[in-house]
């Protein structure tokens, strides 16, 4: 075998108590780098885990020939088996085990010597310096556990005193407390890294109100009117950003309208700081649009004023705000009933005000959404099974928005008027069933409003006269309670045969016909245009058997004759221009005073609306009285009559038990009839009854951004 030792043998000398191992042989076999490496590794006994693989050994021997040729020749002469290494993992393991056993036998020593060697080893270990721990580990060991500070009333007093002096560091501490307040309002658990923790809900309200009171004035004191150009901006930037993010999160958590309005007013005051962060500005707009579409009336108004302030501060956000407000309006206008009608009207009016700010942006957005309405109508014309995508309140309310926008429009929006009129005419002609007459009348009302505002003639005579023809026939269906058709789009086949529905349709058509004729009476061509209408109304009076309808139509024809005679005899007799001179025609029509028909229409509207308001008040009073009576009866049944009355009732029961048993079911029947009547009236007013079709609400219209 080779003289290269696999493991150096240690010899010990006894010198009293201590014995030291002898140094290994200093005489190297050959001066080469691999030998030094082997000698350095020799003192360690190889374990099974540290034994190299056969592939690694072969690679090392092949490299040895190039690095040290003399040593490689020496190995070829003395130990050729080492160079012809081809053993597997098992052979290497067996050989290493045999060598370790031989070395263990050679290294066996007496007990005393063994103890001496161990003692020397222990002393050497004691002399060796311990490894120094890493600085990060020292910080983890030495750092105490992070404890959050609870916010108390005493701490709030200190903050208040310092904030009155416009202290910026205390404001930063207040912001951290505000973040903790928002987390508690969410209901989430506070994080360990948070400096402050709030448990008491009263303290949460105090922290929020303190931020609303001091933040805007303090920031204005330190940053001025242009915060980004201030020298202190970099010091305040991060804390201000965290405060604004938590403030926008707070808007979605509040439930009381007073606190919500106060927070939104504070957000309006913080608009110069929101403008420095574009992402926060988008979140600000989104949160205020959701409040505008979902909360109470006062909070809606405050949110709308905040959005107006954003447009004045940053006009580039107008288009984004208009799109988000329009989409929110379409979501909230799916259902129309007496409860939601006021909110929808408020949203519509505020949206129209926003569209009036910039006519050019209004044209682009209006073109986009009016085109979408036209595309949905065209798809329904192709496939009439999808009629519910047009005949619903969402579609009608969208039309109402654009009618009110274009009625007060500039000249740049005039090209959108004709497409909108064509869409509404298509909606009316889509389905001619009497069940859809309420929807037809709603769209015709919108067209008349647009015609009056834009001074354009829309031919609506045929559609109005068709609905009147429906009223000429006598219905023998049982009498039912009249329904307010202002919140109804369509009715069922059973309800269309009732007299109440016929009366409601006649009142609406008569109102629209009066409006249409009164608009025409301000034109120079009224006598010629009104002639076919009078001819048709005379035919209607002959075929109609209802005296109420006949009298109203007769009165209308008289007013039309008076207006036409007034124009032909007194005013048109002195005209010198021809119908081709359009400018002179418009001048002459602008000088006309109110005609007889317009005065009659205005008075009829006042009387009709006053009567409708009285009916609503009476119905509300009747419902309240019936509820009070039912509540009293229920309370009497629960408590029971007094003792004296009980004796009398016992005597009556003994005298006539059969009468008592007969009276009870009669009372129950009366109560049931009253309840059924109330439920029917409430359901019909809401559009959910057996007489009114429930198909008004459908899926959302797909709106593009």
XYZ file of C-alpha atoms in Angstrom:
705
model
C 0.000 0.000 0.000
C 0.954 3.640 -0.355
C 2.861 5.444 2.385
C 0.238 8.233 2.217
C -1.601 7.948 5.543
C -5.353 7.842 5.473
C -5.434 9.027 9.058
C -2.533 10.293 11.158
C -1.865 8.271 14.283
C -1.501 10.320 17.442
C 1.039 9.354 20.121
C 0.819 10.731 23.631
C 3.532 11.425 26.179
C 2.845 11.374 29.866
C 3.960 14.547 31.550
C 2.373 14.383 34.920
C -1.328 15.066 34.633
C -1.374 16.551 31.155
C -0.542 14.724 27.946
C -0.353 16.360 24.537
C -0.595 14.592 21.175
C 2.552 14.451 19.106
C 2.784 16.426 15.900
C 2.423 14.512 12.667
C 5.426 13.729 10.482
C 6.725 16.893 8.836
C 8.498 15.016 6.052
C 6.299 15.135 3.004
C 6.467 12.431 0.424
C 6.363 14.877 -2.456
C 5.991 18.630 -2.615
C 2.625 19.012 -4.287
C -0.715 20.692 -3.579
C -2.834 17.504 -3.510
C -0.671 16.019 -0.774
C -1.158 19.042 1.441
C -4.898 18.753 0.887
C -4.869 15.085 1.888
C -2.719 15.788 4.945
C -5.090 18.524 6.047
C -8.071 16.223 5.718
C -6.280 13.264 7.351
C -7.045 13.928 11.053
C -10.805 13.666 10.417
C -12.325 10.196 10.458
C -14.555 9.917 7.413
C -18.149 9.090 8.089
C -20.607 7.376 5.772
C -22.203 10.688 4.851
C -18.888 12.390 4.009
C -17.446 9.580 1.786
C -17.021 10.930 -1.797
C -18.625 9.246 -4.775
C -16.614 7.084 -7.181
C -17.252 9.504 -10.043
C -15.757 12.408 -8.076
C -12.652 10.333 -7.153
C -12.032 9.400 -10.792
C -12.307 13.039 -11.855
C -9.795 14.064 -9.174
C -7.261 11.380 -10.227
C -7.558 12.352 -13.882
C -6.845 16.008 -12.994
C -3.818 14.939 -10.900
C -1.819 13.846 -13.982
C -1.932 17.339 -15.430
C -1.257 19.224 -12.207
C 1.541 17.080 -10.646
C 3.119 14.560 -13.040
C 5.892 13.464 -10.606
C 3.430 12.477 -7.910
C 1.270 10.676 -10.474
C 4.338 8.571 -11.563
C 5.073 7.754 -7.934
C 1.512 6.458 -7.513
C 1.799 4.346 -10.681
C 4.953 2.646 -9.341
C 3.867 2.082 -5.733
C 0.021 1.908 -5.754
C -1.476 1.158 -9.217
C -4.710 -0.084 -7.634
C -5.537 3.441 -6.527
C -5.341 4.736 -10.084
C -7.470 1.804 -11.357
C -10.321 2.816 -9.006
C -13.604 1.258 -10.122
C -15.428 0.326 -6.942
C -19.050 1.179 -6.387
C -20.650 2.775 -3.414
C -20.939 -0.537 -1.551
C -17.200 -1.405 -1.987
C -16.177 2.036 -0.785
C -18.435 1.703 2.218
C -17.008 -1.740 3.100
C -13.396 -0.589 2.701
C -14.012 2.510 4.780
C -15.611 0.400 7.493
C -12.604 -2.077 7.533
C -10.111 0.772 7.715
C -12.028 2.469 10.515
C -12.087 -0.803 12.495
C -8.308 -1.282 12.083
C -7.643 2.289 13.116
C -9.914 1.952 16.117
C -7.955 -1.145 17.236
C -4.659 0.676 16.871
C -5.949 3.724 18.750
C -7.081 1.725 21.784
C -5.389 3.095 24.937
C -5.700 2.492 28.664
C -8.399 4.235 30.710
C -6.060 6.695 32.364
C -4.567 7.808 29.120
C -8.033 8.137 27.614
C -9.117 10.456 30.420
C -6.035 12.559 30.002
C -6.664 12.940 26.329
C -10.306 13.960 26.997
C -9.253 16.504 29.557
C -6.790 18.037 27.135
C -9.486 18.187 24.478
C -11.869 19.894 26.902
C -9.225 22.483 27.802
C -8.579 23.186 24.136
C -12.293 23.629 23.617
C -12.407 26.040 26.540
C -9.478 27.995 25.132
C -11.113 28.312 21.709
C -13.123 31.575 21.368
C -16.887 31.202 20.971
C -18.334 32.360 17.620
C -19.875 35.825 17.810
C -23.601 35.939 16.991
C -24.779 37.849 13.927
C -26.027 41.411 14.461
C -29.548 40.588 13.169
C -29.885 37.724 15.621
C -28.649 39.988 18.428
C -31.313 42.529 17.531
C -33.985 39.830 17.567
C -32.800 38.543 20.918
C -32.322 41.927 22.568
C -35.458 43.616 21.089
C -38.497 43.359 23.372
C -41.895 42.230 22.124
C -43.832 44.957 20.230
C -46.656 46.298 22.380
C -49.300 48.686 20.951
C -50.297 51.755 22.945
C -54.023 52.022 23.739
C -55.579 55.394 22.887
C -57.281 56.903 25.916
C -59.027 60.173 26.700
C -55.929 61.542 28.458
C -53.826 60.898 25.357
C -56.457 62.614 23.226
C -56.267 65.690 25.471
C -52.500 65.857 24.971
C -52.942 65.559 21.231
C -55.573 68.271 21.212
C -53.359 70.696 23.126
C -50.469 70.116 20.732
C -52.678 70.306 17.623
C -53.919 73.706 18.675
C -50.276 74.775 18.402
C -50.092 73.255 14.877
C -47.676 70.532 15.915
C -46.807 68.307 12.956
C -45.403 65.308 14.915
C -48.576 65.035 16.998
C -50.615 65.159 13.781
C -48.654 62.160 12.517
C -49.431 60.342 15.769
C -53.092 61.259 15.330
C -53.013 59.746 11.840
C -51.784 56.450 13.279
C -54.625 56.592 15.766
C -57.018 57.324 12.903
C -55.814 54.214 11.072
C -56.487 52.178 14.211
C -59.979 53.714 14.404
C -60.727 52.709 10.810
C -59.566 49.149 11.505
C -61.836 48.895 14.546
C -64.715 50.314 12.500
C -64.129 47.564 9.932
C -64.195 44.935 12.662
C -60.734 43.585 11.798
C -58.128 42.596 14.358
C -55.293 45.149 14.800
C -51.857 44.168 13.542
C -48.855 43.732 15.826
C -46.900 46.410 13.962
C -49.484 49.101 14.750
C -48.402 51.717 17.243
C -51.873 52.491 18.612
C -54.926 50.377 19.375
C -58.495 51.549 20.039
C -61.045 49.408 21.823
C -63.673 51.862 23.046
C -66.143 52.981 20.304
C -66.462 56.423 21.923
C -62.732 56.930 21.459
C -63.125 55.941 17.781
C -65.664 58.718 17.245
C -63.467 61.225 19.101
C -60.419 60.380 17.006
C -62.407 60.735 13.763
C -63.886 64.065 14.784
C -60.454 65.325 15.895
C -59.009 64.489 12.469
C -61.889 66.251 10.739
C -61.412 69.302 12.949
C -57.649 69.868 12.763
C -56.234 68.179 9.653
C -57.152 70.658 6.910
C -56.141 73.785 8.852
C -52.877 72.256 10.075
C -51.853 71.117 6.604
C -52.722 74.485 5.136
C -50.582 76.156 7.841
C -47.532 74.014 7.030
C -47.909 73.433 3.280
C -49.794 76.488 2.047
C -51.967 76.656 -1.046
C -49.585 74.622 -3.251
C -48.670 71.616 -1.118
C -46.396 69.873 -3.635
C -44.131 72.946 -3.968
C -43.672 73.295 -0.196
C -40.358 72.421 1.497
C -42.152 70.220 4.049
C -43.910 68.126 1.405
C -41.453 65.226 1.579
C -41.828 65.043 5.360
C -45.613 64.886 5.202
C -46.117 62.923 1.964
C -46.215 59.349 3.311
C -48.328 60.103 6.360
C -50.716 62.203 4.271
C -51.133 59.395 1.738
C -51.959 56.872 4.468
C -54.455 59.316 5.988
C -56.245 59.898 2.681
C -56.494 56.157 1.931
C -58.014 55.426 5.332
C -60.352 58.410 4.883
C -61.723 57.014 1.604
C -62.144 53.595 3.244
C -64.137 55.231 6.022
C -66.772 56.491 3.554
C -67.898 52.953 2.809
C -68.178 52.019 6.492
C -70.349 54.826 7.844
C -74.082 54.296 8.314
C -75.331 57.517 9.926
C -76.029 60.255 7.369
C -74.829 63.110 9.604
C -71.364 61.631 10.106
C -71.182 60.659 6.442
C -71.984 64.210 5.337
C -69.351 65.601 7.734
C -66.687 63.233 6.374
C -67.570 64.105 2.760
C -67.321 67.828 3.511
C -63.889 67.184 5.027
C -62.911 65.246 1.880
C -63.974 68.246 -0.175
C -61.671 70.449 1.912
C -58.815 67.936 1.372
C -59.147 68.006 -2.438
C -55.827 69.892 -3.017
C -54.005 67.019 -1.293
C -56.003 64.342 -3.124
C -54.954 65.972 -6.402
C -51.299 65.120 -5.658
C -52.115 61.368 -5.801
C -53.843 60.209 -8.995
C -54.817 56.753 -7.690
C -56.332 58.199 -4.545
C -58.248 60.672 -6.689
C -59.840 57.791 -8.615
C -60.800 56.090 -5.352
C -62.248 59.397 -4.132
C -64.459 59.665 -7.222
C -65.585 56.044 -7.025
C -66.536 56.239 -3.339
C -68.512 59.469 -3.814
C -70.354 58.068 -6.839
C -71.466 55.042 -4.786
C -72.726 57.356 -2.026
C -74.538 59.446 -4.661
C -76.368 56.351 -5.870
C -77.211 54.516 -2.668
C -77.583 56.673 0.440
C -80.200 59.136 1.734
C -81.177 62.357 -0.003
C -78.916 64.709 1.990
C -75.849 62.507 1.559
C -76.587 62.247 -2.182
C -76.600 66.040 -2.476
C -73.316 66.403 -0.542
C -71.658 63.714 -2.681
C -72.811 65.536 -5.822
C -71.306 68.828 -4.601
C -68.013 67.011 -3.931
C -67.989 65.642 -7.482
C -68.678 69.112 -8.851
C -65.711 70.418 -6.840
C -63.503 67.699 -8.337
C -64.479 68.776 -11.859
C -63.695 72.415 -11.064
C -60.345 71.487 -9.526
C -59.314 68.900 -12.160
C -61.370 69.211 -15.393
C -59.675 66.109 -16.838
C -61.748 63.905 -14.516
C -65.072 65.063 -16.012
C -65.389 62.273 -18.586
C -64.595 59.552 -16.058
C -67.073 61.029 -13.555
C -69.839 61.260 -16.183
C -69.429 57.616 -17.205
C -69.401 56.359 -13.620
C -72.431 58.457 -12.686
C -74.370 57.260 -15.750
C -73.609 53.603 -15.000
C -74.624 54.099 -11.354
C -77.854 55.771 -12.492
C -78.713 52.807 -14.738
C -78.109 50.410 -11.844
C -80.365 52.361 -9.481
C -83.196 52.946 -11.995
C -84.246 49.337 -12.561
C -87.284 49.559 -10.284
C -89.743 52.448 -10.290
C -92.262 52.793 -7.505
C -93.558 55.671 -5.342
C -90.717 55.122 -2.854
C -87.822 55.091 -5.315
C -89.252 57.685 -7.715
C -87.937 60.719 -5.811
C -84.411 59.316 -5.592
C -84.368 58.532 -9.308
C -85.557 62.047 -10.148
C -82.833 63.543 -7.924
C -80.152 61.431 -9.591
C -81.442 62.332 -13.054
C -81.442 66.065 -12.385
C -77.940 66.010 -10.877
C -76.614 63.942 -13.788
C -78.094 66.411 -16.267
C -76.336 69.253 -14.435
C -73.021 67.439 -14.792
C -73.618 66.935 -18.524
C -74.140 70.668 -18.965
C -70.578 71.511 -17.847
C -68.751 70.619 -21.076
C -70.859 70.150 -24.253
C -68.027 68.562 -26.269
C -67.497 65.761 -23.720
C -71.270 65.428 -23.440
C -71.498 64.884 -27.195
C -68.945 62.039 -27.175
C -70.482 60.256 -24.191
C -74.019 60.881 -25.465
C -73.161 59.502 -28.891
C -71.736 56.362 -27.254
C -74.697 55.610 -24.979
C -77.443 56.638 -27.439
C -75.839 54.300 -29.963
C -75.994 51.491 -27.385
C -79.708 52.129 -26.918
C -80.177 51.952 -30.685
C -78.224 48.686 -30.899
C -80.359 47.027 -28.217
C -83.535 48.201 -29.991
C -82.313 46.800 -33.303
C -81.569 43.413 -31.718
C -85.107 43.316 -30.309
C -86.621 44.201 -33.708
C -84.753 41.249 -35.210
C -85.711 38.890 -32.384
C -88.880 39.999 -30.595
C -88.481 37.331 -27.934
C -85.952 39.644 -26.288
C -88.488 42.447 -25.909
C -87.874 42.625 -22.175
C -84.450 44.159 -22.791
C -86.231 47.293 -24.107
C -89.571 47.264 -22.302
C -88.229 47.933 -18.814
C -87.724 50.897 -16.519
C -83.965 50.930 -16.988
C -84.276 51.587 -20.715
C -87.019 54.196 -20.281
C -85.070 56.056 -17.585
C -82.001 56.148 -19.843
C -84.136 57.716 -22.558
C -85.457 60.203 -20.007
C -81.908 61.289 -19.142
C -80.961 62.023 -22.728
C -84.238 63.797 -23.416
C -83.620 66.139 -20.484
C -79.968 66.628 -21.551
C -80.839 67.488 -25.147
C -83.800 69.675 -24.240
C -81.414 72.294 -22.785
C -78.574 71.612 -25.224
C -76.198 73.779 -27.190
C -75.940 73.783 -30.958
C -73.185 71.137 -30.882
C -75.639 68.595 -29.400
C -78.362 69.139 -32.015
C -77.213 66.194 -34.214
C -78.156 63.794 -31.384
C -81.813 64.891 -31.304
C -82.949 63.097 -34.453
C -81.442 59.658 -33.530
C -83.025 59.863 -30.101
C -86.448 60.622 -31.603
C -86.074 57.671 -33.979
C -85.264 55.356 -31.049
C -88.355 56.495 -29.135
C -90.574 56.073 -32.179
C -89.209 52.559 -32.584
C -89.993 51.777 -28.945
C -93.616 52.861 -29.427
C -94.066 50.836 -32.624
C -92.321 47.734 -31.328
C -95.419 46.122 -29.773
C -98.997 47.343 -30.283
C -100.692 45.354 -27.521
C -102.965 47.319 -25.127
C -101.015 45.773 -22.264
C -98.067 48.026 -23.169
C -100.044 51.269 -23.487
C -98.570 52.741 -20.264
C -95.057 52.344 -21.693
C -96.124 53.893 -25.014
C -97.608 56.868 -23.211
C -94.433 57.371 -21.130
C -92.278 57.484 -24.279
C -94.729 59.815 -26.041
C -94.575 62.153 -23.075
C -90.779 62.247 -23.429
C -91.083 62.995 -27.150
C -93.482 65.855 -26.502
C -91.100 67.304 -23.928
C -88.203 67.137 -26.393
C -90.309 68.642 -29.195
C -91.360 71.582 -27.039
C -87.744 72.264 -25.962
C -86.135 71.954 -29.400
C -89.047 73.505 -31.370
C -89.457 70.458 -33.610
C -92.575 68.689 -34.788
C -92.892 64.967 -34.000
C -95.885 63.187 -35.624
C -97.648 61.525 -32.695
C -101.288 61.866 -33.797
C -101.743 58.301 -35.036
C -100.289 56.628 -31.932
C -102.391 58.829 -29.615
C -105.584 58.183 -31.563
C -104.959 54.423 -31.515
C -104.947 54.432 -27.725
C -108.147 56.490 -27.705
C -109.793 53.921 -29.949
C -109.129 51.328 -27.253
C -111.101 53.489 -24.815
C -114.119 53.732 -27.154
C -115.108 50.101 -26.558
C -117.171 49.307 -23.458
C -115.621 46.824 -21.045
C -117.963 44.609 -19.015
C -115.287 43.429 -16.603
C -115.901 43.825 -12.848
C -115.092 47.220 -11.370
C -111.693 47.508 -9.695
C -109.772 50.219 -7.927
C -107.975 52.723 -10.244
C -104.211 52.368 -10.553
C -101.555 55.086 -10.731
C -100.027 54.344 -14.135
C -97.077 56.702 -13.600
C -95.134 53.813 -12.005
C -96.410 51.043 -14.335
C -95.129 50.020 -17.763
C -97.423 47.128 -18.648
C -100.367 45.183 -17.273
C -101.675 41.659 -17.604
C -104.331 40.522 -20.048
C -106.875 40.170 -17.265
C -106.426 43.711 -16.003
C -106.551 45.376 -19.429
C -110.256 44.482 -19.695
C -111.200 46.381 -16.534
C -112.836 49.787 -16.528
C -110.248 51.201 -14.122
C -107.476 50.534 -16.635
C -109.573 52.060 -19.417
C -110.163 55.225 -17.383
C -106.448 55.540 -16.557
C -105.437 55.150 -20.189
C -108.016 57.707 -21.308
C -106.825 60.300 -18.778
C -103.184 59.909 -19.865
C -103.966 60.030 -23.594
C -106.253 63.021 -23.171
C -103.482 64.862 -21.299
C -100.907 64.077 -24.004
C -103.334 64.981 -26.793
C -104.000 68.331 -25.127
C -100.250 68.908 -24.821
C -99.673 68.008 -28.468
C -102.466 70.250 -29.753
C -101.420 73.156 -27.517
C -97.878 72.987 -28.967
C -99.306 73.035 -32.491
C -101.526 76.031 -31.670
C -98.390 78.231 -31.487
C -97.665 77.427 -35.141
C -98.872 79.365 -38.163
C -100.053 76.105 -39.778
C -102.354 75.077 -36.922
C -105.690 75.323 -38.823
C -104.461 72.937 -41.531
C -102.788 70.499 -39.088
C -105.711 70.385 -36.661
C -108.349 69.613 -39.321
C -107.731 65.815 -39.567
C -107.624 65.623 -35.767
C -111.071 67.211 -35.461
C -112.463 64.837 -38.106
C -111.183 61.803 -36.200
C -112.476 63.122 -32.853
C -115.971 63.488 -34.335
C -115.855 59.829 -35.385
C -114.733 58.901 -31.890
C -117.708 60.673 -30.331
C -120.095 58.789 -32.588
C -118.641 55.379 -31.737
C -118.057 56.005 -28.024
C -120.796 55.209 -25.495
C -119.141 56.747 -22.434
C -120.698 60.193 -21.718
C -117.622 61.330 -19.730
C -115.304 60.740 -22.670
C -117.741 62.382 -25.090
C -118.012 65.583 -23.061
C -114.235 65.974 -22.735
C -113.669 65.405 -26.443
C -116.431 67.826 -27.346
C -114.830 70.507 -25.160
C -111.456 69.865 -26.809
C -112.913 70.257 -30.308
C -114.515 73.563 -29.334
C -111.193 74.946 -28.072
C -109.453 73.803 -31.268
C -112.043 75.573 -33.427
C -111.624 78.772 -31.414
C -107.833 78.669 -31.770
C -107.971 78.031 -35.537
C -110.486 80.849 -36.118
C -108.355 83.217 -34.082
C -105.340 82.484 -36.266
C -107.083 82.607 -39.650
C -109.294 85.658 -39.197
C -107.333 87.988 -36.917
C -103.624 87.136 -37.147
C -102.977 85.426 -40.476
C -105.038 87.932 -42.469
C -102.269 90.575 -42.269
C -99.414 88.212 -43.288
C -97.477 89.211 -46.434
C -94.748 86.498 -46.543
C -94.987 82.979 -47.961
C -94.299 79.620 -46.241
C -90.886 79.536 -47.916
C -89.660 82.500 -45.861
C -88.713 80.477 -42.813
C -87.000 83.308 -40.949
C -90.075 85.526 -41.090
C -92.261 82.577 -40.096
C -90.205 81.981 -36.964
C -90.310 85.704 -36.103
C -94.089 85.776 -36.505
C -94.547 82.648 -34.342
C -92.298 84.056 -31.630
C -94.536 87.141 -31.355
C -97.675 85.055 -30.795
C -99.292 85.157 -27.379
C -100.700 82.161 -25.527
C -103.548 80.608 -27.430
C -106.852 79.389 -26.030
C -105.638 75.800 -26.104
C -102.478 76.479 -24.076
C -104.468 78.285 -21.387
C -106.994 75.465 -21.270
C -104.198 72.880 -21.043
C -102.484 74.664 -18.149
C -105.722 74.973 -16.155
C -106.637 71.345 -16.823
C -103.197 70.228 -15.591
C -103.543 72.196 -12.355
C -106.995 70.795 -11.598
C -106.015 67.241 -12.505
C -102.844 67.265 -10.387
C -104.646 68.773 -7.407
C -107.320 66.062 -7.585
C -104.634 63.348 -7.843
C -102.815 64.746 -4.806
C -106.062 64.738 -2.772
C -106.707 61.132 -3.736
C -103.242 60.099 -2.614
C -103.713 61.859 0.724
C -107.070 60.204 1.291
C -105.692 56.772 0.440
C -102.788 57.272 2.818
C -105.158 58.354 5.606
C -107.414 55.350 4.992
C -104.469 52.958 5.140
C -103.252 54.556 8.380
C -106.705 54.333 9.967
C -107.120 50.676 9.039
C -103.721 49.874 10.490
C -104.590 51.651 13.740
C -107.886 49.776 14.015
C -106.165 46.455 13.426
C -103.538 47.302 16.028
C -106.213 48.124 18.596
C -108.097 44.892 17.893
C -104.916 42.851 18.191
C -104.023 44.522 21.497
C -107.522 43.864 22.861
C -107.308 40.204 21.868
C -103.906 39.838 23.578
C -104.800 41.651 26.814
C -108.451 40.519 26.966
C -111.490 42.538 28.112
C -111.943 43.596 31.783
C -113.492 41.281 34.373
C -116.897 42.976 34.464
C -117.342 42.535 30.760
C -116.322 38.906 31.004
C -119.337 38.135 33.166
C -121.702 39.671 30.641
C -120.093 37.791 27.784
C -120.450 34.529 29.745
C -124.154 35.157 30.177
C -124.516 35.921 26.453
C -122.668 32.780 25.554
C -125.006 30.736 27.800
C -128.038 32.355 26.238
C -126.975 32.121 22.563
C -123.861 30.066 21.891
C -124.810 29.542 18.233
C -124.955 33.300 17.529
C -121.492 33.762 19.002
C -120.041 31.024 16.850
C -121.641 32.584 13.751
C -120.409 36.129 14.533
C -116.725 35.177 14.823
C -116.205 33.913 11.261
C -118.082 36.939 9.874
C -115.647 39.303 11.620
C -112.700 37.312 10.374
C -114.023 37.474 6.797
C -114.357 41.267 7.027
C -110.794 41.584 8.283
C -109.508 39.377 5.492
C -111.350 41.441 2.871
C -109.822 44.664 4.226
C -106.336 43.167 4.218
C -106.726 41.827 0.698
C -107.860 45.223 -0.586
C -104.887 46.973 1.048
C -102.446 44.398 -0.287
C -103.875 44.768 -3.798
C -103.612 48.559 -3.756
C -100.053 48.485 -2.398
C -98.990 45.806 -4.880
C -100.495 47.627 -7.839
C -98.824 50.884 -6.829
C -95.503 49.042 -6.597
C -96.101 47.208 -9.867
C -96.316 43.717 -8.264
C -99.831 42.292 -8.310
C -102.008 39.891 -10.200
C -103.192 42.770 -12.423
C -99.795 44.271 -13.222
C -97.119 42.323 -15.051
C -93.886 41.751 -13.168
C -91.640 41.761 -16.227
C -90.514 45.373 -15.906
C -87.253 44.455 -14.189
C -84.717 42.644 -16.371
C -80.977 42.218 -16.552
C -78.685 45.241 -16.729
C -78.006 46.932 -20.031
C -74.409 46.212 -21.011
C -72.624 49.560 -20.937
C -69.179 50.146 -22.342
C -66.620 52.288 -20.602
